[in-house]
Amino acid sequence: MQETLKANLTTAEAQYNKMVNTSVGKLISKLAIPTVISMLITSVYNLADTYFVSQISKQSSAAVGIVFPIMSIIQAFGFTLGMGSGSLISIKLGQKKNHEASMISSTAFFAAILTGLLITIFGILFSSSIMIGAGATDEILEQSNLYGKFIFWGAPFMCASFVLNNDLRAEGKAFFSMIALTSGGLLNIILDPIFIFDKIDLKLFTLHGINLGITGAALATFISQIVSFSILFSFYLRKKSVCVISIKNISKKIVDLGKILTTGLPSFARQGLGSFSAILLNNAAKTYGDVDAIAAMTIVTKICMFVASIMIGIGQGFSPVSGYNYGAKRYDRVKQAYKFLVLSGMCIMSLFAIPGFIFAKQIISVFRDDPGVISVGIVALRWQIAFLPLHAVIVGTNMLMQSTKHVKQAAYLSMNRQGIYFIPAILILPPLLGITGVEISQFVADVLSTITAIPFLIWFLKKLDIMEREEKQGSNS
């Protein structure tokens, strides 16, 4: 028992030294690369879902767009508990309070399981009403229900996986989370065509499928989520993590769960409002061409999410570095980390945004070679993707605030892009500009969100300067 305790302390000490002494650029890159790969794989299988389902019919493609905001709501609960616990864990580990970190991780994990089960029960009982509320028309309601059924069944695994994934990254073990998410994502991509189609022509030979249609796409996603969850949880079972997840470690104080939820509130605001905004977008789009417009906006959203996931991945590599060093009072490293995050993020986003803008027509037609879908998709994709390089400021400033426990500021900033600015835009612009208003609403929200983030950033950097001077004066006295 004592030998195990000593080994855990040695591992934790080594991890602490790595997080507060390694060059921030090298450290963020090391943590971000597996995280970016994980995010890309996740986005790729979302794109694969959209691509394969789009080959069935544009009604099926539109159905995926209807279920998407519902998945976002499930993710919102998982992200809230995951980002909340992850931010607190990185600070606790930076303060060398390992037992408290384990308590936070265990509390968040079991809360996620319970939340997911409640979503499953509610979703199965009221599926049709939920789909209609999300923007489904009579033409796509049946397809939406078929796809949504397995998404609801997967809610407990999805919510819990977000907690395990974020907590591992908070410990600086992004490679472990990459293995789990990549395995699930690749499995989904493989299973999609097998489950969806009757046969798949692989040039050299023909592979016979199960021919489940859109239900097959949902089933493939469900199985991949179980696999990812199992791999993530195995790292804790095999004691590869600093934190120990156990029923015994669940906090008996409701205030501790409150801290997790409060710290994760920016993530809930971001994801929750993203879901609500997607519902508004579906309802606005169906006014201008029904299935064509919904299918087009679904495809554009998935493409932009794919590119934006890179920035989120870099940001999630930044978060534990920021949290660890803020907890260790290494404020100079927090500033260095943020600068690296924004500059690298802007450069990488530009590499994707420029060809995405130029070849918008070709990209949309890969998913659905339909004149109505392409017409709406080209304009929407160009407006949205042109602004993605400045996501570095939006995402970076938000994660800077959240990782340093500036919850109110982080929550407000996270509400801007998909809430405070997007909701008025999608309600006001379409009646004024028609379908063009639908296509440019996200662009308008992104511009305003960036402008809003700048004064918050200036305020926080000045605060860090003051804290840094006070820390040096305390050390010298």
Coordinates of C-alpha atoms in Angstrom, one line a residue, residues 348 428 440:
I348 CA -3.5 26.8 -38.9
I428 CA -33.7 39.6 -37.7
I440 CA -24.6 35.2 -43.2

